[in-house]
């Protein structure tokens, strides 16, 4: 195969990966579903590419390094400080529930498919992991109650790194059993994996804490160290590399005095690139004969996983919880499998085949079947099931404020008066700290990033308001969130008079969201009013105090109307100030500076 053909093939895979990610964004479904289907179409079904021929000897090293980066990025999210307040139900599900699920699935795999116990136990451990990349898109579409959303979201966040570590440990044990003095080999794997992982974590944390490198080089340095310890660990003891990078990520996530936000941002972009190419290549490598060899037994196993394994794990792990039967039934139905299962199973299948583990080649098609089956089935049925069980969330009333600055916090305090959740997001740590001190939920980072897609908790959020001095960011956030919430529920603070900025916005972008106050006031103007002592005032309009009376009372003041609260406590942000006329029983909320000219 010529270098030109190889280059064209790799570029085509990149384009196809981008298309799959875009389709997933459009349909609000996990991207892995479309990536796997695309890989199957261009690989075993139509025979467009054969990855092992395209990459040759580089195929296996590429898969190994990509999986290492994916596991490391996932383990970076396991910050123990952030999960101290997690409910006992979540901990029970990711511990007791995971063990129950592992045992039932492994047993069913052994007896239904005839896998030996080692391979069955490995497959069972792979199916335990869900992860935020598949759970979060599902929750945003289904919108179950806040309690259930939090449980499923935190289960995905915790089981992603913990499950990955568990899978790696099971795999290491299986590999060690194929060698002489297996317990010694297993012990060496654990020793090298934990010691090198901790050492690398300490090195990176020290490097960042003492500023040995400029910030722009730190993500690159972490990547180089990650790949270095992965390769070095495997050199010292075969198959210990994945454990090493997982431990390194967990250590770095919990290091004191280290800000890893820019590392996460870099890694999430790199991970998207790896995931997009990796899963297409992995799926393209699968043989159709493998699916035929699985036969009806694989379907029976899927039924066991969906109808027996997951329900048993939920009901047994939540026996002492305050969840009622309907809530448990919904949790028992929703558990789509995702990235860790696909990536790790594919790598392990190649390695196990090389050491002559019987039926290891069937591991990948079986996992792909479970991933595609659970994502498709649960995406199609989770919302009707939530409605049938009566656990769907009513229309959400909360607000996401893009920005945690003085203006945003002032508006947020006014909104919070009406018993609705207010979540603030900002890349400025000082602003986020002030928001937290004021009692607001907050997210530190870019709310339009892929990390935010997985970790920004939008439970209970129904509307979005961008309030930053950066008009470009306001526009980007408006377009980003209008896809999920609809343009009528996404608002942006823009100044139409600033033509230099607004002329750069396309017609579609301008109409993808609503302009707060019709774009007739700037962030700078609002910030100036607040600094001069302007206050938010809540005035109830009635038959005895009409809107005309309100206007007369504040005719000599500067009045910036923000929103109207209906008699049913619904909040309506104002987009056309000239058309505002609250009715009797409604509350007019405005930023007012008394005595202004």
PDB file of C-alpha atoms in Angstrom, residues 12 44 72 79 82 93 110 131 138 148 160 196 202 206 222 267 295 353 357 366 373 376 390-391 408 474 573-574 580:
ATOM      1  CA  UNK A  12     -10.840   9.846   5.513  1.00  0.00           C
ATOM      2  CA  UNK A  44     -16.443  -5.899   7.715  1.00  0.00           C
ATOM      3  CA  UNK A  72      -5.520   8.449  32.039  1.00  0.00           C
ATOM      4  CA  UNK A  79     -11.076  13.761  42.733  1.00  0.00           C
ATOM      5  CA  UNK A  82     -15.445  16.382  45.064  1.00  0.00           C
ATOM      6  CA  UNK A  93     -24.185   0.920  43.372  1.00  0.00           C
ATOM      7  CA  UNK A 110     -19.581 -18.850  30.981  1.00  0.00           C
ATOM      8  CA  UNK A 131     -19.254   6.373  32.172  1.00  0.00           C
ATOM      9  CA  UNK A 138     -29.077  10.242  27.837  1.00  0.00           C
ATOM     10  CA  UNK A 148     -32.268   9.886  39.894  1.00  0.00           C
ATOM     11  CA  UNK A 160     -15.483   5.249  34.882  1.00  0.00           C
ATOM     12  CA  UNK A 196       5.625   3.932  38.847  1.00  0.00           C
ATOM     13  CA  UNK A 202       4.399  13.019  42.221  1.00  0.00           C
ATOM     14  CA  UNK A 206       5.842  18.820  41.703  1.00  0.00           C
ATOM     15  CA  UNK A 222       2.302  15.500  30.953  1.00  0.00           C
ATOM     16  CA  UNK A 267      -6.437  15.843  27.269  1.00  0.00           C
ATOM     17  CA  UNK A 295     -25.239 -16.635  17.493  1.00  0.00           C
ATOM     18  CA  UNK A 353      -5.297 -13.782  21.304  1.00  0.00           C
ATOM     19  CA  UNK A 357      -6.525 -17.573  25.171  1.00  0.00           C
ATOM     20  CA  UNK A 366     -19.606  -9.246  22.102  1.00  0.00           C
ATOM     21  CA  UNK A 373     -27.678  -2.640  22.135  1.00  0.00           C
ATOM     22  CA  UNK A 376     -29.986   2.151  21.252  1.00  0.00           C
ATOM     23  CA  UNK A 390     -43.753   8.692  37.079  1.00  0.00           C
ATOM     24  CA  UNK A 391     -40.115   9.636  37.727  1.00  0.00           C
ATOM     25  CA  UNK A 408     -23.995  37.612  36.791  1.00  0.00           C
ATOM     26  CA  UNK A 474     -21.707  35.089  24.817  1.00  0.00           C
ATOM     27  CA  UNK A 573     -36.539  37.169  30.809  1.00  0.00           C
ATOM     28  CA  UNK A 574     -37.149  40.382  28.914  1.00  0.00           C
ATOM     29  CA  UNK A 580     -43.038  45.102  28.564  1.00  0.00           C
TER      30      UNK A 580
END
